[in-house]
mmCIF file of C-alpha atoms (C1' of nucleotides) in Angstrom:
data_model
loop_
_atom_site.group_PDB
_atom_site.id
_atom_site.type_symbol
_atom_site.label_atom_id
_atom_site.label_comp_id
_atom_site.label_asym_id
_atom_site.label_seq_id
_atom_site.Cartn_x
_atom_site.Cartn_y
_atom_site.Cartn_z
ATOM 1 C CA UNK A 216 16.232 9.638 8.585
ATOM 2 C CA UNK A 217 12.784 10.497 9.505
ATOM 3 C CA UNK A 218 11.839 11.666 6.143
ATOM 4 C CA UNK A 219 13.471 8.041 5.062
ATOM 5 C CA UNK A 220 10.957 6.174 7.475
ATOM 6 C CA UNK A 221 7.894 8.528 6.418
ATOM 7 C CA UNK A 222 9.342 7.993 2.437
ATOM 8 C CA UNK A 223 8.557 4.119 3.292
ATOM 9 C CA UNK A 224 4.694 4.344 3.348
ATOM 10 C CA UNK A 225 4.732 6.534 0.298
ATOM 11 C CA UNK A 226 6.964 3.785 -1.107
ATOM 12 C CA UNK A 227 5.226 0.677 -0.168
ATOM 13 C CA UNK A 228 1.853 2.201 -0.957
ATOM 14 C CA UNK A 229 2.773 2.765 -4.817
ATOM 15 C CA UNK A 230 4.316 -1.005 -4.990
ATOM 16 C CA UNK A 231 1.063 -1.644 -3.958
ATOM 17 C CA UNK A 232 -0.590 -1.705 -6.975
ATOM 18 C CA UNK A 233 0.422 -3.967 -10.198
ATOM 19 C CA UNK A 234 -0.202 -1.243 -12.599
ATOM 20 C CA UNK A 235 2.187 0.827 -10.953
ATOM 21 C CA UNK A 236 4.481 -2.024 -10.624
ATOM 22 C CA UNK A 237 4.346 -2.840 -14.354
ATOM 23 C CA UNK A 238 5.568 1.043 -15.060
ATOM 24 C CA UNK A 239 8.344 0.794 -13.111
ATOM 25 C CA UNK A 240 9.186 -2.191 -14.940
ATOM 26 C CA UNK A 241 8.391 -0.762 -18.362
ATOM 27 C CA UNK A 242 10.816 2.030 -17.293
ATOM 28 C CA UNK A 243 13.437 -0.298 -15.895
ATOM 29 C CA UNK A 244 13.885 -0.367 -19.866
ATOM 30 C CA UNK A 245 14.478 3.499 -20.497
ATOM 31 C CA UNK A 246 12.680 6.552 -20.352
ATOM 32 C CA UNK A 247 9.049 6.489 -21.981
ATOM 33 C CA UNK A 248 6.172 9.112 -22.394
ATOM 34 C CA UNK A 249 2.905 8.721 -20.616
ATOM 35 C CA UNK A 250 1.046 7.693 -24.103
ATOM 36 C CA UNK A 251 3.868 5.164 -23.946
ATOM 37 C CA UNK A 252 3.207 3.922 -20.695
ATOM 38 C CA UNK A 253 -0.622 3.962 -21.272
ATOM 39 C CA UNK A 254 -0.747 2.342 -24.500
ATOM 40 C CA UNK A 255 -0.600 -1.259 -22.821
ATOM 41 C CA UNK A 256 -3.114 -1.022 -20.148
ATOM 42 C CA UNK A 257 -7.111 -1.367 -21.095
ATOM 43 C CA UNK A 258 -6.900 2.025 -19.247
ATOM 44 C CA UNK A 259 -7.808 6.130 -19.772
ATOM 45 C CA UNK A 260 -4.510 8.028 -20.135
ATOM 46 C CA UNK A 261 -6.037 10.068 -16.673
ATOM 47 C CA UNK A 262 -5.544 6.826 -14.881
ATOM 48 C CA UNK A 263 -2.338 6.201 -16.180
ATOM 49 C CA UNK A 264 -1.611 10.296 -14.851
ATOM 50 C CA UNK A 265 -2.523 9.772 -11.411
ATOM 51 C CA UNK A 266 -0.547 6.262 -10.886
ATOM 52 C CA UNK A 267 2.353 8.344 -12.023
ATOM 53 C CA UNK A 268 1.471 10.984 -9.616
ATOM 54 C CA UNK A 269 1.143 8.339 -6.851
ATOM 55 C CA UNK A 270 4.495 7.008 -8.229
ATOM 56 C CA UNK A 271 6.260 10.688 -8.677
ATOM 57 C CA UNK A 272 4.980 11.599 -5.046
ATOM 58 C CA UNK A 273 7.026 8.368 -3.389
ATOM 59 C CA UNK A 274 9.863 9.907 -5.261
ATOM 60 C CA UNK A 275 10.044 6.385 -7.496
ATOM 61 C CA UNK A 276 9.832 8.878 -10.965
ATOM 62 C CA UNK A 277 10.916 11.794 -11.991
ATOM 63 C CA UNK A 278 10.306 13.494 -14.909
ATOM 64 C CA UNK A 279 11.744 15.286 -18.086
ATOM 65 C CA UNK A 280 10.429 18.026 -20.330
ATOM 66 C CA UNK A 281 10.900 17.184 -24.465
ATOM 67 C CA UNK A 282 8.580 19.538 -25.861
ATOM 68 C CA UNK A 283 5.416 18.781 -25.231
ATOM 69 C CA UNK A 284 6.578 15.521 -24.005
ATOM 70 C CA UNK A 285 7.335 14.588 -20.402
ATOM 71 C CA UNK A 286 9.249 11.470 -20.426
ATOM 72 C CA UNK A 287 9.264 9.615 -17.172
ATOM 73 C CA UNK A 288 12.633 8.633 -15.828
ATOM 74 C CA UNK A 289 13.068 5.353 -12.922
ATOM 75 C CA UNK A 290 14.535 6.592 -9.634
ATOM 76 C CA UNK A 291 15.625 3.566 -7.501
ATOM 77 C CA UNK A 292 16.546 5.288 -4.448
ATOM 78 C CA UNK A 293 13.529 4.957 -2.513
ATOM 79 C CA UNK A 294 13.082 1.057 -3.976
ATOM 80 C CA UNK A 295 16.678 0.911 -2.320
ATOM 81 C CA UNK A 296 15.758 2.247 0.664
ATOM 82 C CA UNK A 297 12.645 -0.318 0.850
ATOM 83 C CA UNK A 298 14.830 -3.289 0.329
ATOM 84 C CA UNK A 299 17.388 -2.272 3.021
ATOM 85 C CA UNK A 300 14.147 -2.672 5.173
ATOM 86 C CA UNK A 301 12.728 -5.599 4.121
ATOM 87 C CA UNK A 302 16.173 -7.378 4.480
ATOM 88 C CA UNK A 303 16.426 -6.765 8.076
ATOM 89 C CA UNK A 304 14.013 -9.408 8.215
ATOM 90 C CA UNK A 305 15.806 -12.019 6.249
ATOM 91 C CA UNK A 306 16.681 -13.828 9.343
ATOM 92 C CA UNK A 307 12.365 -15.212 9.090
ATOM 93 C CA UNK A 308 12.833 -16.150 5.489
ATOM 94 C CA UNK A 309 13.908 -19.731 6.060
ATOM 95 C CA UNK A 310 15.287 -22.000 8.460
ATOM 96 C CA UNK A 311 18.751 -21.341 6.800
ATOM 97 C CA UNK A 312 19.030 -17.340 5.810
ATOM 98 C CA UNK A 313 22.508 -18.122 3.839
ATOM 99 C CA UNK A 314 19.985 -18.880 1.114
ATOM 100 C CA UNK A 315 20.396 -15.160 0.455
ATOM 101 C CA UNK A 316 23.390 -15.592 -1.382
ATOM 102 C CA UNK A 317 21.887 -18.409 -3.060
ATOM 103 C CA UNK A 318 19.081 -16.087 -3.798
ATOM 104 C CA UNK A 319 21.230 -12.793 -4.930
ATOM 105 C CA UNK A 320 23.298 -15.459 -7.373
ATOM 106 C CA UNK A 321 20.243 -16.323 -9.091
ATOM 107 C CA UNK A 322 18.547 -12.711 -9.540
ATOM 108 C CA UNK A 323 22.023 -11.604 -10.896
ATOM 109 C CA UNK A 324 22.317 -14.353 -14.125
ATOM 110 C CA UNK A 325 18.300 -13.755 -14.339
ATOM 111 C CA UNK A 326 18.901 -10.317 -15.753
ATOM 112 C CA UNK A 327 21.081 -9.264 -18.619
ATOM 113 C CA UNK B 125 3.503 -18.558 -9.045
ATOM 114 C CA UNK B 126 0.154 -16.212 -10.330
ATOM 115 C CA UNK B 127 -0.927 -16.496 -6.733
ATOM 116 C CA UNK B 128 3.181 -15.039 -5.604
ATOM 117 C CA UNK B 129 2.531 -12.056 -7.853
ATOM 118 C CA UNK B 130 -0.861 -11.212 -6.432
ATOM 119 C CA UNK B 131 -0.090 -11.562 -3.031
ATOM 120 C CA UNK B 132 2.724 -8.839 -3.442
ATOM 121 C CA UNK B 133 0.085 -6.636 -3.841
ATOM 122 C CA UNK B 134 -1.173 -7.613 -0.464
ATOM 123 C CA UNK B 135 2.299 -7.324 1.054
ATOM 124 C CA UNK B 136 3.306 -3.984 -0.489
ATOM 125 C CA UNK B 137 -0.100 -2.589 0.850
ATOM 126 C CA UNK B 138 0.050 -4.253 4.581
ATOM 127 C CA UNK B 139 3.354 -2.791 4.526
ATOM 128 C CA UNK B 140 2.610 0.423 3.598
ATOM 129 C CA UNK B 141 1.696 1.701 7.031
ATOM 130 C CA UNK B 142 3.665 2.598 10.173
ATOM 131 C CA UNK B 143 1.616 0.707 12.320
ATOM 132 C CA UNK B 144 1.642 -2.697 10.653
ATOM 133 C CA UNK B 145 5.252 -2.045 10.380
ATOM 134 C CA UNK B 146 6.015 -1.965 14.037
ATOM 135 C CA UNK B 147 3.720 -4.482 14.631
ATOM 136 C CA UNK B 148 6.060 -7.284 12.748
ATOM 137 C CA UNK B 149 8.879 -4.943 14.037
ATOM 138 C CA UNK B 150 7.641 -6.143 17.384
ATOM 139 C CA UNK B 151 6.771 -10.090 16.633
ATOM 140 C CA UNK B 152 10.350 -10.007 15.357
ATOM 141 C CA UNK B 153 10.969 -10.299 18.580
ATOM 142 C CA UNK B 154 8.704 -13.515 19.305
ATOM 143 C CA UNK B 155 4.806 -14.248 19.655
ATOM 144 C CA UNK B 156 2.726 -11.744 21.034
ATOM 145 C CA UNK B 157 -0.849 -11.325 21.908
ATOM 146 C CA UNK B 158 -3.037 -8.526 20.684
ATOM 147 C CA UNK B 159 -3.371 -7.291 23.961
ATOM 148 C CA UNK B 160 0.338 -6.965 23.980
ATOM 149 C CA UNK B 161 0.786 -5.410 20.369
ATOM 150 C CA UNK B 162 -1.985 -2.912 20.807
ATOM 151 C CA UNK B 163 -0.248 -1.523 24.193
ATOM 152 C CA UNK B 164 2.406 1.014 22.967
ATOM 153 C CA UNK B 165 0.024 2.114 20.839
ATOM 154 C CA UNK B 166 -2.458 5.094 20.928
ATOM 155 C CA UNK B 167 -5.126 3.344 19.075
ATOM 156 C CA UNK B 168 -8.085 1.167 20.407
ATOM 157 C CA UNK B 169 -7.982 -2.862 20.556
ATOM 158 C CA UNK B 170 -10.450 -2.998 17.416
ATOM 159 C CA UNK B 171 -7.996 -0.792 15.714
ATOM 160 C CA UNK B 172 -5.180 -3.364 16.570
ATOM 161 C CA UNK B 173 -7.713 -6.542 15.129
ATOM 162 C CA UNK B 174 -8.270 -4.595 11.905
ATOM 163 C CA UNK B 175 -4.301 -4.035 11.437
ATOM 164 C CA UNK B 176 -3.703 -7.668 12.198
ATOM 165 C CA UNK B 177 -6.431 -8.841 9.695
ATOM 166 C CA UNK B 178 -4.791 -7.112 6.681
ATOM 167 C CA UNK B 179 -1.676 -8.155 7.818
ATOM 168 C CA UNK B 180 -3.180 -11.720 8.120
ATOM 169 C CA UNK B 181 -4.545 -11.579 4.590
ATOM 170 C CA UNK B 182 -1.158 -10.863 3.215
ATOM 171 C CA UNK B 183 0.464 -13.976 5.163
ATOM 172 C CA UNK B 184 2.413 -11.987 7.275
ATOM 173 C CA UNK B 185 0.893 -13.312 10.134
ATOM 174 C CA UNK B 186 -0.411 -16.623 11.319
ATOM 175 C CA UNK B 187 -2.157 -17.099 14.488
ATOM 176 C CA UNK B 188 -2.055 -19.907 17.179
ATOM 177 C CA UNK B 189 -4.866 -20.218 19.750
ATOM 178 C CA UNK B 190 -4.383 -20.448 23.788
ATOM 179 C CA UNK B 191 -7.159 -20.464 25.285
ATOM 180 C CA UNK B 192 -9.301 -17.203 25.086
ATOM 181 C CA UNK B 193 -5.559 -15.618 23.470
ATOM 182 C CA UNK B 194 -4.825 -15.704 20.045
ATOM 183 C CA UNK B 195 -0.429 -15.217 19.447
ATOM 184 C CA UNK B 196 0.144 -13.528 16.650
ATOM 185 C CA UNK B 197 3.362 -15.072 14.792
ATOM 186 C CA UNK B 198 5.631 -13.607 12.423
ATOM 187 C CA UNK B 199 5.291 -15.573 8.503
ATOM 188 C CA UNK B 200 8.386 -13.969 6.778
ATOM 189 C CA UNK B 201 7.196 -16.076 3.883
ATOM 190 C CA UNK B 202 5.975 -12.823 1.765
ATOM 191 C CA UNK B 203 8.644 -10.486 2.834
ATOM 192 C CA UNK B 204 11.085 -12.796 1.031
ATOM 193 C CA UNK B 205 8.603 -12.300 -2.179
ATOM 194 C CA UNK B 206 8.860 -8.770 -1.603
ATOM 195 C CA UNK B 207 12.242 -8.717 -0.883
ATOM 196 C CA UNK B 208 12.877 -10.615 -4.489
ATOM 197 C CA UNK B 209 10.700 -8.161 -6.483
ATOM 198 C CA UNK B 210 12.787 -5.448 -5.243
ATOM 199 C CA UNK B 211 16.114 -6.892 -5.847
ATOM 200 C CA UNK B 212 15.359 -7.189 -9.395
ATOM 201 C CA UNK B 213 15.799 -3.335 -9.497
ATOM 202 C CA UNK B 214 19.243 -3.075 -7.701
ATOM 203 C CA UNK B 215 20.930 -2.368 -10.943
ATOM 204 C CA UNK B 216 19.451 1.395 -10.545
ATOM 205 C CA UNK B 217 20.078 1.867 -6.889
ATOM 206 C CA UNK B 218 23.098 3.335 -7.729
ATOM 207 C CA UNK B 219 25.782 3.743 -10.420
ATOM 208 C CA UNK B 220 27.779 1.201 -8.838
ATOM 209 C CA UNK B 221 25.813 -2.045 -7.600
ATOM 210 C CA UNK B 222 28.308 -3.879 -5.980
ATOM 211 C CA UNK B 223 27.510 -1.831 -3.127
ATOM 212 C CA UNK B 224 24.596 -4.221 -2.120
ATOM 213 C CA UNK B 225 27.468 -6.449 -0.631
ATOM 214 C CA UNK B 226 28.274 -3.629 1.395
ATOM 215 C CA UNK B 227 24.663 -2.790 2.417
ATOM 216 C CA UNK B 228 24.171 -6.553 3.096
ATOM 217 C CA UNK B 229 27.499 -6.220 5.218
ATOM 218 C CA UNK B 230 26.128 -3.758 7.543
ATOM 219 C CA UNK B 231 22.411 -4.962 8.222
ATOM 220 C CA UNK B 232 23.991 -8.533 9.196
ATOM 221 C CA UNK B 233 26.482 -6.494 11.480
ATOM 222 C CA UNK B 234 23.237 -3.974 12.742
ATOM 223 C CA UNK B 235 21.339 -7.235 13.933
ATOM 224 C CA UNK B 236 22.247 -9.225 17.087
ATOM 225 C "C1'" DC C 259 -22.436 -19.695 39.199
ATOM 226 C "C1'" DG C 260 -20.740 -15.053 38.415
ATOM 227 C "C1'" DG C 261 -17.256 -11.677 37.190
ATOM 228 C "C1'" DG C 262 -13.169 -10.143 34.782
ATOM 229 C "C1'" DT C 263 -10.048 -10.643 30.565
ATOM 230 C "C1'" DT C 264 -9.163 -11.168 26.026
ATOM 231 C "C1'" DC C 265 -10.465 -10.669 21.553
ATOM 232 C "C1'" DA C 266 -13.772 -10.509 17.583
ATOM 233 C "C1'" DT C 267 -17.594 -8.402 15.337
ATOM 234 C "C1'" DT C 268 -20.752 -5.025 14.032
ATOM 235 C "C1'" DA C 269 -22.208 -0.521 12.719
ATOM 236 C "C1'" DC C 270 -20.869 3.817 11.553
ATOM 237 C "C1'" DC C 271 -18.054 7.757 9.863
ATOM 238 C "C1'" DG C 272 -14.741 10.551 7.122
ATOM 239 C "C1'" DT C 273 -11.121 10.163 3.943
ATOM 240 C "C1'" DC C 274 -8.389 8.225 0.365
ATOM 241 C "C1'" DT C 275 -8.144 5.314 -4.061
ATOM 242 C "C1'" DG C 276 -8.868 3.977 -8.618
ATOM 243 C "C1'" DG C 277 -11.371 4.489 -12.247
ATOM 244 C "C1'" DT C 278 -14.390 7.201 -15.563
ATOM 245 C "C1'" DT C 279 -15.716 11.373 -18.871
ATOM 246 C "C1'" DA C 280 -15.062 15.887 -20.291
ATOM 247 C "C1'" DT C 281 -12.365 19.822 -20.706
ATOM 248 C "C1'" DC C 282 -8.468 22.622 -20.838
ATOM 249 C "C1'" DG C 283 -3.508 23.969 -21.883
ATOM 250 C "C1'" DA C 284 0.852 23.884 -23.948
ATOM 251 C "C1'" DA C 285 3.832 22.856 -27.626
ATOM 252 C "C1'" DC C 286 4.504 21.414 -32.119
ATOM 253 C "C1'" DC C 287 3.791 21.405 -37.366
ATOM 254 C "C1'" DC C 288 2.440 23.346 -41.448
ATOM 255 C "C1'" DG D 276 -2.868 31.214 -37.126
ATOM 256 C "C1'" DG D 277 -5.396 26.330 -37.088
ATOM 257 C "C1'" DG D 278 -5.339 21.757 -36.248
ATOM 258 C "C1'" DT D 279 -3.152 18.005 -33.767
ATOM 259 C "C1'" DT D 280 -0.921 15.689 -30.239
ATOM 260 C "C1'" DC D 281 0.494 15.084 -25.416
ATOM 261 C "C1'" DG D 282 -0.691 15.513 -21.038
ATOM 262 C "C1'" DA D 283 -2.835 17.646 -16.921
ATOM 263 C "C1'" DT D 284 -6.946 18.915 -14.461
ATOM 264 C "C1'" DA D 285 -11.632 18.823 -12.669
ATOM 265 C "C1'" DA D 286 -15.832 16.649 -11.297
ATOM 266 C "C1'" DC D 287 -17.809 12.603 -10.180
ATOM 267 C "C1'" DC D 288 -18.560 7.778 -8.536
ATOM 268 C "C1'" DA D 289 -18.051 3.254 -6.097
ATOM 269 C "C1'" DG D 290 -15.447 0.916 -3.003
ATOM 270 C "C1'" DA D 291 -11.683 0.264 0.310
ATOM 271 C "C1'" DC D 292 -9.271 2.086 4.462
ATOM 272 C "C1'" DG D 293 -8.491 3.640 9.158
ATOM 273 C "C1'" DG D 294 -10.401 4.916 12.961
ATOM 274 C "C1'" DT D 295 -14.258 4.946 16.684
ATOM 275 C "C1'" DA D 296 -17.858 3.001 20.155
ATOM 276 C "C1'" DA D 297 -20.632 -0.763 21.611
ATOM 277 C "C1'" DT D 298 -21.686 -5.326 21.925
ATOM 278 C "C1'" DG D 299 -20.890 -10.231 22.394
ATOM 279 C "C1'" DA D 300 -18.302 -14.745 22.769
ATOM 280 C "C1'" DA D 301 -14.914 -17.661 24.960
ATOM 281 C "C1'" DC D 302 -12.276 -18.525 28.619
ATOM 282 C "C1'" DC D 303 -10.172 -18.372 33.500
ATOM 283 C "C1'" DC D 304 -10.780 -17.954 38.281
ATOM 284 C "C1'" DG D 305 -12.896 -17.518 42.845
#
DNA sequence: CGGGTTCATTACCGTCTGGTTATCGAACCC
DNA sequence: GGGTTCGATAACCAGACGGTAATGAACCCG
């Protein structure tokens, strides 16, 4: 429970970052290698190692061995664990917080 | 819509720390002064400012003016942004994602 | 006017971040 | 075994962050 609290900083510091953001997205699609994760960023593949350190630390990746390979995997828990936080405060999103539902309908036909 | 995506990195960043945390934790409740949000902490008054700035930045906070007080108000605006990104992963919190009506279930119950 | 409160601002410090280049290591292929 | 590919690691740098102490501005009150 405590660990879940401290897990929150490690969490909200990697979404912190829209690099880091756009891997997790990228891997939303599947597993990919690190040259596969580099190759669309104007970035060194060391850069690309530490955001998935940063990332892999806040327990938001976790990775795979294929031969020389280590594919990088999404793990959603602590993004879960984020939202459950950030929804306590849905109460201050508008005037009429039933516009959750409205809001949940729409995410849910925006993605196949 | 540019200037949504940017300012989650502004969010995700003033969120990722304890102290900022329980400082909306605590204007939750209603306006505060700084005086009053620096008190159950062990930090000094500048400290506080400095918190409140980033937290500012993000447009998590607005600020009114009473005299030589400034009340700090809670701007849920950005948390909803937040809270959207992060909905977009629910799919992978789990193998079954109808549970997010559950979870939604008990954090309406959880709050008075 | 003068004194106390509230808060901001400045200057400073150590640490962490985000990037680079260069190098090293491990696993594959032939 | 030799070259290649994938990735990690180290050393380094500039800038941001998180705290401090000290000062100063704006206001209220007697």
């Amino acid at each position: 429970m405590v660990a879940t609290l401290e897990r929150l900083d490690a969490t909200f510091a990697a979404l912190a970052d829209p690099t880091r953001r756009a891997i997790l997205s990228r891997l939303a699609k599947g597993e990919a290698t690190v040259k596969e994760l580099a190759a669309p960023f104007d970035m060194t593949q060391p850069a690309i190692s530490k955001h998935l350190k940063v990332l892999e630390r806040a327990g938001l990746v976790s990775r795979g061995r294929d031969a020389q390979r280590r594919p990088c995997r999404l793990e959603a828990g602590p993004l879960r664990e984020a939202t459950e936080w950030l929804v306590g405060y849905r109460q201050f999103w508008s005037e009429s917080y039933e516009r959750l539902d409205a809001l949940l309908g729409e995410l849910t036909e925006g993605q196949s």
